[in-house]
């Protein structure tokens, strides 16, 4: 496989919150990796901005340490880290005050691509946008990158959109959902729209049902205060799972361009039915041997927040009416495994008789770990003894099929930041898309809040609560096992 690194234009990337957790774990290590890949032009600069009184040299040290901690050892090289550090600068800025803004205005160049990454709490987005505007720092083509969560309901998302719109055009705003930057998520579009094989079958006539699972082993320990106000529905379903559902269900866009793709995703969200209470199962991990449960991690003994959710979702349009989408996500499950599984219908008639058993084709798109796809097809069991059928996988693990370079694909953040610099919004959420997702989510949350529903306990290291299994059993279906 030939690696094609497309250089980007010179840029100044200002990271507000440049000393925070996200910047240290994802954004700065990601930029280092792009630097190593030769994608950062000579005069590109990264400017950290936060309230802490740091000098350039302190920030460079902080970033070097972050690289040592969060970039795999085999990708680290002391000389390259030093070279990368020369691109780093720091300005002390208070988003809510006047300190530092003049210095920032002086430092940021007007004649290069400007990107301003809001890696701070959402309550500061408005302050930052307004100050960038009033201090005339941002040029008309500047890009504003906004982290999640984008609101906690429709009203707050609308308010955020409004505050950003006061200073910037929609074409300048890049709302991050890092799932859209994952390699396999984009591959989903390639598989659907660059092959003739699947698209004719990609509808309710041939697809029995779809399963989307994002299972995690991590707990919420250390971030209980945030998570307890959010829960799996707001933290994962409204954004990440919704994006996966949209890319799986959308109509082919006419072009692979930002608005064509986002228009099609929006249509899917608008076609989602309301979800009745008995199509939703919420769970909360309990304590296990030597491990605390959710209640301890949330530090809220009265908590009713879900760390797991499974739901059956129907899409009311011509393509999907009658084909349910089952979504499932949770913390502290038995394995970290994210996949989209397309279960095709059985053949209308089996010419092999009852002894051959029942078989169906299943396409599994593995997001993580072990990115790849496999298609289960039915063949004759080898050997004598009549016509017995067996299901075998046509496996395409990207690392096997594409060689070592497939193992070195950019992390989601790396890819998304480079897209920002290129000015490509395809993999970012548009304002109306986020609002539509909240408009669908809000009544679901309001429903269980009004009823006072408590999530069901589940064992840490399990597949979630029993009732999640029942959600499919009662329809004569089974979840694909969450595998290690
Ligand atoms: P942290 O609390 O670790 O960092 C916050 C950063 O913002 C620090 O650099 C802090 O520095 C700076 N900051 C705080 N107040 C101000 C202010 N008034 N003016 C200027 N800078 C300020 O947060 P995270 O890095 O974890 O999160 C940042 C954003 O990213 C949040 O919106 C979060 O929801 C989102 N996010 C985080 C993820 C993660 O894994 N951490 C994952 C996905 C999204 P100082 O105190 O010196 O000002
Ligand atoms: C974040 C959520 O957006 O995504 C976290 O806030 C979650 O709760 C994380 O753990 C999962 O991302 P990934 O890339 O590890 O699957």
CSV table of N, CA and C in Angstrom, one decimal, residues 188-345:
chain,number,residue,atom,x,y,z
A,188,UNK,N,-17.2,2.5,6.2
A,188,UNK,CA,-18.6,2.1,6.0
A,188,UNK,C,-19.2,2.8,4.7
A,189,UNK,N,-18.8,4.1,4.6
A,189,UNK,CA,-19.3,4.8,3.4
A,189,UNK,C,-18.6,4.2,2.1
A,190,UNK,N,-17.4,3.9,2.2
A,190,UNK,CA,-16.7,3.3,1.0
A,190,UNK,C,-17.4,2.0,0.7
A,191,UNK,N,-17.6,1.2,1.7
A,191,UNK,CA,-18.2,-0.2,1.4
A,191,UNK,C,-19.6,0.0,0.8
A,192,UNK,N,-20.3,0.9,1.3
A,192,UNK,CA,-21.7,1.1,0.8
A,192,UNK,C,-21.7,1.7,-0.6
A,193,UNK,N,-20.9,2.7,-0.8
A,193,UNK,CA,-21.1,3.6,-2.0
A,193,UNK,C,-20.0,3.4,-3.1
A,194,UNK,N,-19.0,2.5,-2.8
A,194,UNK,CA,-18.0,2.3,-3.8
A,194,UNK,C,-18.0,0.9,-4.3
A,195,UNK,N,-19.0,0.1,-3.9
A,195,UNK,CA,-19.2,-1.2,-4.4
A,195,UNK,C,-20.6,-1.4,-4.8
A,196,UNK,N,-20.8,-2.2,-5.8
A,196,UNK,CA,-22.1,-2.5,-6.3
A,196,UNK,C,-22.8,-3.6,-5.5
A,197,UNK,N,-22.0,-4.4,-4.8
A,197,UNK,CA,-22.5,-5.6,-4.2
A,197,UNK,C,-23.6,-5.4,-3.1
A,198,UNK,N,-23.3,-4.4,-2.2
A,198,UNK,CA,-24.2,-4.3,-1.1
A,198,UNK,C,-25.4,-3.4,-1.2
A,199,UNK,N,-25.3,-2.3,-2.0
A,199,UNK,CA,-26.3,-1.3,-2.0
A,199,UNK,C,-27.7,-1.8,-2.4
A,200,UNK,N,-27.7,-2.7,-3.5
A,200,UNK,CA,-29.1,-3.2,-3.9
A,200,UNK,C,-29.8,-4.0,-2.7
A,201,UNK,N,-29.0,-4.5,-1.8
A,201,UNK,CA,-29.6,-5.3,-0.7
A,201,UNK,C,-29.8,-4.5,0.6
A,202,UNK,N,-29.3,-3.3,0.5
A,202,UNK,CA,-29.3,-2.5,1.8
A,202,UNK,C,-30.6,-1.8,2.0
A,203,UNK,N,-31.6,-2.6,2.3
A,203,UNK,CA,-32.9,-2.0,2.6
A,203,UNK,C,-33.8,-3.1,3.3
A,204,UNK,N,-35.0,-2.7,3.6
A,204,UNK,CA,-35.9,-3.5,4.4
A,204,UNK,C,-36.3,-4.8,3.7
A,205,UNK,N,-36.2,-4.8,2.4
A,205,UNK,CA,-36.6,-6.0,1.7
A,205,UNK,C,-35.6,-7.2,2.0
A,206,UNK,N,-34.3,-6.8,2.1
A,206,UNK,CA,-33.3,-7.8,2.3
A,206,UNK,C,-32.6,-7.8,3.7
A,207,UNK,N,-32.7,-6.7,4.4
A,207,UNK,CA,-32.1,-6.7,5.7
A,207,UNK,C,-33.1,-7.0,6.8
A,208,UNK,N,-32.8,-8.0,7.6
A,208,UNK,CA,-33.8,-8.4,8.7
A,208,UNK,C,-33.7,-7.4,9.8
A,209,UNK,N,-32.5,-7.1,10.3
A,209,UNK,CA,-32.3,-6.1,11.3
A,209,UNK,C,-30.8,-5.7,11.4
A,210,UNK,N,-30.6,-4.6,12.1
A,210,UNK,CA,-29.2,-4.1,12.2
A,210,UNK,C,-28.9,-4.0,13.7
A,211,UNK,N,-27.7,-4.3,14.1
A,211,UNK,CA,-27.3,-4.1,15.5
A,211,UNK,C,-26.1,-3.2,15.5
A,212,UNK,N,-26.2,-2.2,16.4
A,212,UNK,CA,-25.0,-1.3,16.6
A,212,UNK,C,-24.6,-1.4,18.0
A,213,UNK,N,-23.4,-1.9,18.3
A,213,UNK,CA,-22.9,-2.0,19.7
A,213,UNK,C,-21.7,-1.2,19.9
A,214,UNK,N,-21.6,-0.4,20.9
A,214,UNK,CA,-20.4,0.2,21.4
A,214,UNK,C,-20.2,-0.2,22.8
A,215,UNK,N,-19.4,-1.3,23.0
A,215,UNK,CA,-19.2,-1.8,24.4
A,215,UNK,C,-17.9,-1.3,24.9
A,216,UNK,N,-17.8,-0.9,26.1
A,216,UNK,CA,-16.6,-0.5,26.8
A,216,UNK,C,-16.3,-1.2,28.0
A,217,UNK,N,-15.1,-1.4,28.4
A,217,UNK,CA,-14.7,-2.0,29.7
A,217,UNK,C,-14.5,-1.0,30.7
A,218,UNK,N,-14.2,0.2,30.3
A,218,UNK,CA,-13.9,1.3,31.3
A,218,UNK,C,-15.1,1.6,32.2
A,219,UNK,N,-14.8,2.1,33.4
A,219,UNK,CA,-15.9,2.6,34.3
A,219,UNK,C,-16.0,4.1,34.1
A,220,UNK,N,-16.8,4.7,35.0
A,220,UNK,CA,-16.8,6.2,34.9
A,220,UNK,C,-16.0,6.8,36.1
A,221,UNK,N,-15.2,5.9,36.7
A,221,UNK,CA,-14.4,6.4,37.8
A,221,UNK,C,-13.5,7.6,37.4
A,222,UNK,N,-13.5,8.6,38.2
A,222,UNK,CA,-12.7,9.8,37.9
A,222,UNK,C,-13.5,10.8,37.1
A,223,UNK,N,-14.6,10.4,36.5
A,223,UNK,CA,-15.4,11.5,35.8
A,223,UNK,C,-16.9,11.3,36.1
A,224,UNK,N,-17.1,10.8,37.3
A,224,UNK,CA,-18.5,10.6,37.8
A,224,UNK,C,-19.3,11.8,37.8
A,225,UNK,N,-18.7,12.9,38.2
A,225,UNK,CA,-19.5,14.2,38.3
A,225,UNK,C,-20.1,14.6,37.0
A,226,UNK,N,-19.2,14.5,35.9
A,226,UNK,CA,-19.8,14.8,34.6
A,226,UNK,C,-20.8,13.7,34.1
A,227,UNK,N,-20.4,12.5,34.3
A,227,UNK,CA,-21.1,11.4,33.7
A,227,UNK,C,-22.5,11.3,34.3
A,228,UNK,N,-22.6,11.5,35.6
A,228,UNK,CA,-23.9,11.3,36.3
A,228,UNK,C,-24.9,12.3,35.8
A,229,UNK,N,-24.5,13.4,35.3
A,229,UNK,CA,-25.5,14.4,34.7
A,229,UNK,C,-25.8,14.0,33.3
A,230,UNK,N,-25.1,13.1,32.8
A,230,UNK,CA,-25.2,12.8,31.3
A,230,UNK,C,-25.8,11.4,31.1
A,231,UNK,N,-25.1,10.4,31.5
A,231,UNK,CA,-25.6,9.0,31.3
A,231,UNK,C,-25.3,8.6,29.8
A,232,UNK,N,-25.5,7.3,29.6
A,232,UNK,CA,-25.2,6.7,28.3
A,232,UNK,C,-26.0,7.3,27.1
A,233,UNK,N,-27.2,7.7,27.4
A,233,UNK,CA,-28.0,8.3,26.3
A,233,UNK,C,-27.4,9.6,25.8
A,234,UNK,N,-27.1,10.5,26.7
A,234,UNK,CA,-26.5,11.8,26.3
A,234,UNK,C,-25.0,11.6,25.9
A,235,UNK,N,-24.3,10.8,26.6
A,235,UNK,CA,-22.9,10.7,26.4
A,235,UNK,C,-22.5,10.0,25.1
A,236,UNK,N,-23.3,9.0,24.8
A,236,UNK,CA,-22.9,8.1,23.6
A,236,UNK,C,-24.0,8.0,22.6
A,237,UNK,N,-25.3,7.8,22.9
A,237,UNK,CA,-26.3,7.6,21.9
A,237,UNK,C,-26.6,8.8,21.1
A,238,UNK,N,-26.8,9.9,21.7
A,238,UNK,CA,-27.2,11.1,21.0
A,238,UNK,C,-26.2,11.5,20.0
A,239,UNK,N,-25.0,11.2,20.2
A,239,UNK,CA,-23.9,11.6,19.3
A,239,UNK,C,-23.3,10.4,18.5
A,240,UNK,N,-22.5,9.6,19.2
A,240,UNK,CA,-21.7,8.6,18.5
A,240,UNK,C,-22.6,7.5,17.9
A,241,UNK,N,-23.5,6.9,18.6
A,241,UNK,CA,-24.3,5.9,18.0
A,241,UNK,C,-25.2,6.4,17.0
A,242,UNK,N,-25.7,7.7,17.2
A,242,UNK,CA,-26.6,8.3,16.2
A,242,UNK,C,-25.8,8.5,14.9
A,243,UNK,N,-24.5,8.9,15.0
A,243,UNK,CA,-23.8,9.0,13.7
A,243,UNK,C,-23.6,7.7,13.0
A,244,UNK,N,-23.3,6.6,13.8
A,244,UNK,CA,-23.2,5.3,13.2
A,244,UNK,C,-24.5,4.9,12.5
A,245,UNK,N,-25.6,5.1,13.2
A,245,UNK,CA,-26.9,4.8,12.6
A,245,UNK,C,-27.1,5.6,11.3
A,246,UNK,N,-26.8,6.9,11.4
A,246,UNK,CA,-27.0,7.7,10.2
A,246,UNK,C,-26.2,7.2,9.0
A,247,UNK,N,-24.9,6.9,9.2
A,247,UNK,CA,-24.1,6.5,8.1
A,247,UNK,C,-24.5,5.1,7.5
A,248,UNK,N,-25.1,4.3,8.4
A,248,UNK,CA,-25.6,3.0,8.0
A,248,UNK,C,-26.9,3.1,7.2
A,249,UNK,N,-27.7,4.1,7.7
A,249,UNK,CA,-29.1,4.1,7.1
A,249,UNK,C,-29.3,5.1,6.0
A,250,UNK,N,-28.4,6.1,5.8
A,250,UNK,CA,-28.7,7.2,4.9
A,250,UNK,C,-28.7,6.7,3.5
A,251,UNK,N,-29.4,7.6,2.7
A,251,UNK,CA,-29.4,7.4,1.2
A,251,UNK,C,-28.0,7.8,0.7
A,252,UNK,N,-27.7,7.3,-0.5
A,252,UNK,CA,-26.4,7.7,-1.1
A,252,UNK,C,-26.4,9.2,-1.4
A,253,UNK,N,-25.5,9.9,-0.8
A,253,UNK,CA,-25.4,11.4,-1.1
A,253,UNK,C,-25.0,11.5,-2.6
A,254,UNK,N,-25.3,12.6,-3.2
A,254,UNK,CA,-24.9,12.8,-4.6
A,254,UNK,C,-23.4,12.9,-4.8
A,255,UNK,N,-22.8,13.5,-3.8
A,255,UNK,CA,-21.3,13.7,-3.9
A,255,UNK,C,-20.8,13.5,-2.5
A,256,UNK,N,-19.5,13.2,-2.4
A,256,UNK,CA,-18.9,13.1,-1.0
A,256,UNK,C,-18.5,14.5,-0.6
A,257,UNK,N,-19.5,15.4,-0.4
A,257,UNK,CA,-19.1,16.7,0.1
A,257,UNK,C,-19.9,17.0,1.3
A,258,UNK,N,-19.5,18.0,2.1
A,258,UNK,CA,-20.0,18.2,3.4
A,258,UNK,C,-21.5,18.3,3.5
A,259,UNK,N,-22.1,19.2,2.7
A,259,UNK,CA,-23.6,19.3,2.8
A,259,UNK,C,-24.3,18.2,2.2
A,260,UNK,N,-23.8,17.6,1.1
A,260,UNK,CA,-24.6,16.4,0.6
A,260,UNK,C,-24.6,15.3,1.6
A,261,UNK,N,-23.5,15.0,2.3
A,261,UNK,CA,-23.5,13.9,3.3
A,261,UNK,C,-24.4,14.3,4.5
A,262,UNK,N,-24.2,15.5,4.9
A,262,UNK,CA,-25.0,15.9,6.2
A,262,UNK,C,-26.5,16.1,5.9
A,263,UNK,N,-26.8,16.5,4.7
A,263,UNK,CA,-28.3,16.5,4.4
A,263,UNK,C,-28.9,15.1,4.5
A,264,UNK,N,-28.2,14.1,4.0
A,264,UNK,CA,-28.7,12.7,4.1
A,264,UNK,C,-28.8,12.2,5.5
A,265,UNK,N,-27.8,12.6,6.3
A,265,UNK,CA,-27.8,12.1,7.7
A,265,UNK,C,-29.0,12.8,8.4
A,266,UNK,N,-29.2,14.0,8.1
A,266,UNK,CA,-30.3,14.8,8.8
A,266,UNK,C,-31.6,14.1,8.5
A,267,UNK,N,-31.8,13.7,7.2
A,267,UNK,CA,-33.1,13.0,6.8
A,267,UNK,C,-33.3,11.8,7.6
A,268,UNK,N,-32.2,11.0,7.9
A,268,UNK,CA,-32.4,9.8,8.7
A,268,UNK,C,-32.9,10.2,10.1
A,269,UNK,N,-32.2,11.2,10.7
A,269,UNK,CA,-32.6,11.5,12.1
A,269,UNK,C,-34.1,12.0,12.2
A,270,UNK,N,-34.5,12.7,11.1
A,270,UNK,CA,-35.8,13.2,11.1
A,270,UNK,C,-36.8,12.1,10.9
A,271,UNK,N,-36.4,10.9,10.3
A,271,UNK,CA,-37.3,9.8,10.1
A,271,UNK,C,-37.3,8.8,11.2
A,272,UNK,N,-36.6,9.1,12.3
A,272,UNK,CA,-36.6,8.2,13.5
A,272,UNK,C,-37.9,8.3,14.2
A,273,UNK,N,-38.5,7.1,14.5
A,273,UNK,CA,-39.8,7.1,15.3
A,273,UNK,C,-39.5,7.5,16.7
A,274,UNK,N,-40.5,7.9,17.4
A,274,UNK,CA,-40.4,8.0,18.9
A,274,UNK,C,-40.1,6.6,19.4
A,275,UNK,N,-39.5,6.5,20.5
A,275,UNK,CA,-39.2,5.1,21.0
A,275,UNK,C,-40.0,4.8,22.3
A,276,UNK,N,-41.0,3.9,22.2
A,276,UNK,CA,-41.8,3.6,23.4
A,276,UNK,C,-41.0,3.0,24.5
A,277,UNK,N,-41.5,3.2,25.7
A,277,UNK,CA,-40.7,2.8,26.9
A,277,UNK,C,-40.3,1.3,26.9
A,278,UNK,N,-41.2,0.4,26.3
A,278,UNK,CA,-40.8,-1.0,26.4
A,278,UNK,C,-39.8,-1.4,25.3
A,279,UNK,N,-39.3,-0.4,24.5
A,279,UNK,CA,-38.2,-0.7,23.6
A,279,UNK,C,-36.9,-0.2,24.1
A,280,UNK,N,-36.9,0.2,25.4
A,280,UNK,CA,-35.6,0.7,26.0
A,280,UNK,C,-35.3,0.0,27.2
A,281,UNK,N,-34.0,-0.4,27.4
A,281,UNK,CA,-33.5,-1.0,28.6
A,281,UNK,C,-32.4,-0.2,29.1
A,282,UNK,N,-32.5,0.3,30.3
A,282,UNK,CA,-31.4,1.0,30.9
A,282,UNK,C,-30.7,0.2,32.0
A,283,UNK,N,-29.4,0.3,32.2
A,283,UNK,CA,-28.7,-0.5,33.2
A,283,UNK,C,-27.7,0.4,33.9
A,284,UNK,N,-27.3,-0.1,35.0
A,284,UNK,CA,-26.2,0.5,35.8
A,284,UNK,C,-25.4,-0.6,36.4
A,285,UNK,N,-24.0,-0.5,36.2
A,285,UNK,CA,-23.2,-1.5,36.7
A,285,UNK,C,-23.1,-1.5,38.2
A,286,UNK,N,-23.2,-2.7,38.8
A,286,UNK,CA,-23.1,-2.8,40.2
A,286,UNK,C,-21.7,-3.0,40.7
A,287,UNK,N,-21.4,-3.2,42.0
A,287,UNK,CA,-20.1,-3.5,42.4
A,287,UNK,C,-19.8,-5.0,42.1
A,288,UNK,N,-18.5,-5.3,42.0
A,288,UNK,CA,-18.1,-6.7,41.7
A,288,UNK,C,-17.0,-7.0,42.8
A,289,UNK,N,-16.4,-8.2,42.5
A,289,UNK,CA,-15.4,-8.6,43.4
A,289,UNK,C,-14.2,-7.6,43.3
A,290,UNK,N,-13.9,-6.9,44.4
A,290,UNK,CA,-12.8,-5.9,44.4
A,290,UNK,C,-13.0,-4.7,43.6
A,291,UNK,N,-14.2,-4.5,43.0
A,291,UNK,CA,-14.4,-3.3,42.2
A,291,UNK,C,-15.7,-2.6,42.6
A,292,UNK,N,-15.6,-1.2,42.6
A,292,UNK,CA,-16.7,-0.5,43.0
A,292,UNK,C,-17.8,-0.4,41.9
A,293,UNK,N,-19.0,-0.2,42.3
A,293,UNK,CA,-20.1,-0.1,41.3
A,293,UNK,C,-20.3,1.4,40.9
A,294,UNK,N,-21.3,1.6,40.1
A,294,UNK,CA,-21.5,2.9,39.5
A,294,UNK,C,-21.9,3.9,40.6
A,295,UNK,N,-22.6,3.5,41.6
A,295,UNK,CA,-23.0,4.4,42.7
A,295,UNK,C,-21.8,5.0,43.3
A,296,UNK,N,-20.8,4.2,43.6
A,296,UNK,CA,-19.6,4.7,44.3
A,296,UNK,C,-18.9,5.7,43.3
A,297,UNK,N,-18.8,5.3,42.0
A,297,UNK,CA,-18.1,6.1,41.1
A,297,UNK,C,-18.8,7.5,40.8
A,298,UNK,N,-20.1,7.4,40.9
A,298,UNK,CA,-20.9,8.7,40.6
A,298,UNK,C,-20.9,9.6,41.9
A,299,UNK,N,-20.6,8.9,43.0
A,299,UNK,CA,-20.6,9.6,44.3
A,299,UNK,C,-22.0,10.2,44.6
A,300,UNK,N,-23.0,9.5,44.0
A,300,UNK,CA,-24.4,10.0,44.2
A,300,UNK,C,-25.3,8.8,44.6
A,301,UNK,N,-25.5,8.6,45.9
A,301,UNK,CA,-26.2,7.4,46.4
A,301,UNK,C,-27.6,7.3,45.8
A,302,UNK,N,-28.2,8.4,45.4
A,302,UNK,CA,-29.6,8.4,44.8
A,302,UNK,C,-29.6,8.3,43.3
A,303,UNK,N,-28.5,8.1,42.7
A,303,UNK,CA,-28.4,8.2,41.2
A,303,UNK,C,-29.4,7.3,40.5
A,304,UNK,N,-30.0,7.8,39.4
A,304,UNK,CA,-30.8,7.0,38.5
A,304,UNK,C,-30.2,7.0,37.1
A,305,UNK,N,-29.0,7.4,37.0
A,305,UNK,CA,-28.3,7.6,35.7
A,305,UNK,C,-27.9,6.2,35.1
A,306,UNK,N,-28.1,6.0,33.8
A,306,UNK,CA,-27.7,4.8,33.2
A,306,UNK,C,-26.3,4.7,32.7
A,307,UNK,N,-25.6,3.6,33.0
A,307,UNK,CA,-24.3,3.4,32.4
A,307,UNK,C,-24.4,2.5,31.2
A,308,UNK,N,-25.6,2.0,31.0
A,308,UNK,CA,-25.8,1.1,29.8
A,308,UNK,C,-27.2,1.4,29.3
A,309,UNK,N,-27.3,1.3,28.0
A,309,UNK,CA,-28.6,1.4,27.3
A,309,UNK,C,-28.7,0.6,26.1
A,310,UNK,N,-29.9,-0.1,26.0
A,310,UNK,CA,-30.1,-0.8,24.7
A,310,UNK,C,-31.5,-0.4,24.3
A,311,UNK,N,-31.6,-0.2,23.0
A,311,UNK,CA,-32.9,0.2,22.5
A,311,UNK,C,-33.2,-0.3,21.1
A,312,UNK,N,-34.5,-0.4,20.8
A,312,UNK,CA,-34.9,-0.8,19.5
A,312,UNK,C,-35.5,0.5,18.8
A,313,UNK,N,-34.9,0.8,17.6
A,313,UNK,CA,-35.2,2.0,17.0
A,313,UNK,C,-35.8,1.7,15.6
A,314,UNK,N,-36.9,2.4,15.3
A,314,UNK,CA,-37.5,2.2,13.9
A,314,UNK,C,-37.3,3.5,13.1
A,315,UNK,N,-37.1,3.2,11.8
A,315,UNK,CA,-36.9,4.4,10.9
A,315,UNK,C,-38.1,4.4,10.0
A,316,UNK,N,-38.9,5.4,9.9
A,316,UNK,CA,-40.0,5.5,9.1
A,316,UNK,C,-39.7,6.1,7.7
A,317,UNK,N,-39.1,5.3,6.9
A,317,UNK,CA,-39.0,5.8,5.5
A,317,UNK,C,-39.1,4.5,4.6
A,318,UNK,N,-39.1,4.8,3.3
A,318,UNK,CA,-39.3,3.6,2.3
A,318,UNK,C,-38.2,2.6,2.4
A,319,UNK,N,-37.0,3.0,2.7
A,319,UNK,CA,-35.9,2.1,2.7
A,319,UNK,C,-35.9,1.2,3.9
A,320,UNK,N,-36.3,1.7,5.1
A,320,UNK,CA,-36.1,0.9,6.3
A,320,UNK,C,-37.4,0.5,7.1
A,321,UNK,N,-38.6,0.9,6.6
A,321,UNK,CA,-39.8,0.6,7.4
A,321,UNK,C,-39.8,-1.0,7.6
A,322,UNK,N,-39.9,-1.4,8.8
A,322,UNK,CA,-40.0,-2.8,9.1
A,322,UNK,C,-38.6,-3.5,9.4
A,323,UNK,N,-37.6,-2.7,9.3
A,323,UNK,CA,-36.2,-3.3,9.7
A,323,UNK,C,-35.8,-2.5,11.0
A,324,UNK,N,-35.9,-3.2,12.1
A,324,UNK,CA,-35.4,-2.5,13.3
A,324,UNK,C,-33.9,-2.3,13.4
A,325,UNK,N,-33.5,-1.2,14.0
A,325,UNK,CA,-32.1,-1.0,14.4
A,325,UNK,C,-32.0,-1.2,15.9
A,326,UNK,N,-31.2,-2.1,16.4
A,326,UNK,CA,-31.0,-2.3,17.8
A,326,UNK,C,-29.7,-1.6,18.2
A,327,UNK,N,-29.8,-0.7,19.1
A,327,UNK,CA,-28.6,0.0,19.6
A,327,UNK,C,-28.2,-0.4,21.0
A,328,UNK,N,-26.9,-0.5,21.3
A,328,UNK,CA,-26.5,-0.9,22.6
A,328,UNK,C,-25.2,-0.3,23.0
A,329,UNK,N,-25.1,0.3,24.1
A,329,UNK,CA,-23.8,0.8,24.6
A,329,UNK,C,-23.7,0.8,26.1
A,330,UNK,N,-22.5,0.6,26.6
A,330,UNK,CA,-22.4,0.5,28.1
A,330,UNK,C,-21.0,0.5,28.6
A,331,UNK,N,-20.8,0.9,29.8
A,331,UNK,CA,-19.5,0.9,30.5
A,331,UNK,C,-19.4,-0.4,31.2
A,332,UNK,N,-18.1,-0.7,31.5
A,332,UNK,CA,-17.8,-1.9,32.4
A,332,UNK,C,-18.4,-3.2,31.9
A,333,UNK,N,-18.4,-3.4,30.6
A,333,UNK,CA,-18.9,-4.6,30.0
A,333,UNK,C,-17.8,-5.6,29.8
A,334,UNK,N,-18.1,-6.7,29.2
A,334,UNK,CA,-17.1,-7.8,29.2
A,334,UNK,C,-15.9,-7.6,28.3
A,335,UNK,N,-16.1,-6.7,27.3
A,335,UNK,CA,-15.0,-6.4,26.3
A,335,UNK,C,-15.2,-5.1,25.7
A,336,UNK,N,-14.1,-4.5,25.2
A,336,UNK,CA,-14.2,-3.3,24.4
A,336,UNK,C,-14.4,-3.7,23.0
A,337,UNK,N,-15.5,-3.5,22.5
A,337,UNK,CA,-15.8,-4.0,21.2
A,337,UNK,C,-17.0,-3.1,20.6
A,338,UNK,N,-16.7,-2.5,19.4
A,338,UNK,CA,-17.7,-1.7,18.7
A,338,UNK,C,-17.9,-2.2,17.3
A,339,UNK,N,-19.1,-2.5,17.0
A,339,UNK,CA,-19.4,-3.0,15.7
A,339,UNK,C,-20.8,-2.7,15.2
A,340,UNK,N,-20.9,-2.7,13.9
A,340,UNK,CA,-22.2,-2.6,13.2
A,340,UNK,C,-22.5,-3.9,12.5
A,341,UNK,N,-23.6,-4.5,12.8
A,341,UNK,CA,-23.9,-5.8,12.2
A,341,UNK,C,-25.1,-5.8,11.4
A,342,UNK,N,-25.0,-6.1,10.1
A,342,UNK,CA,-26.2,-6.1,9.2
A,342,UNK,C,-26.6,-7.6,9.1
A,343,UNK,N,-27.8,-7.9,9.6
A,343,UNK,CA,-28.3,-9.3,9.4
A,343,UNK,C,-29.2,-9.3,8.2
A,344,UNK,N,-28.8,-10.0,7.2
A,344,UNK,CA,-29.6,-10.1,6.0
A,344,UNK,C,-30.7,-11.2,6.3
A,345,UNK,N,-31.8,-11.1,5.5
A,345,UNK,CA,-32.9,-12.1,5.6
A,345,UNK,C,-32.5,-13.4,5.0
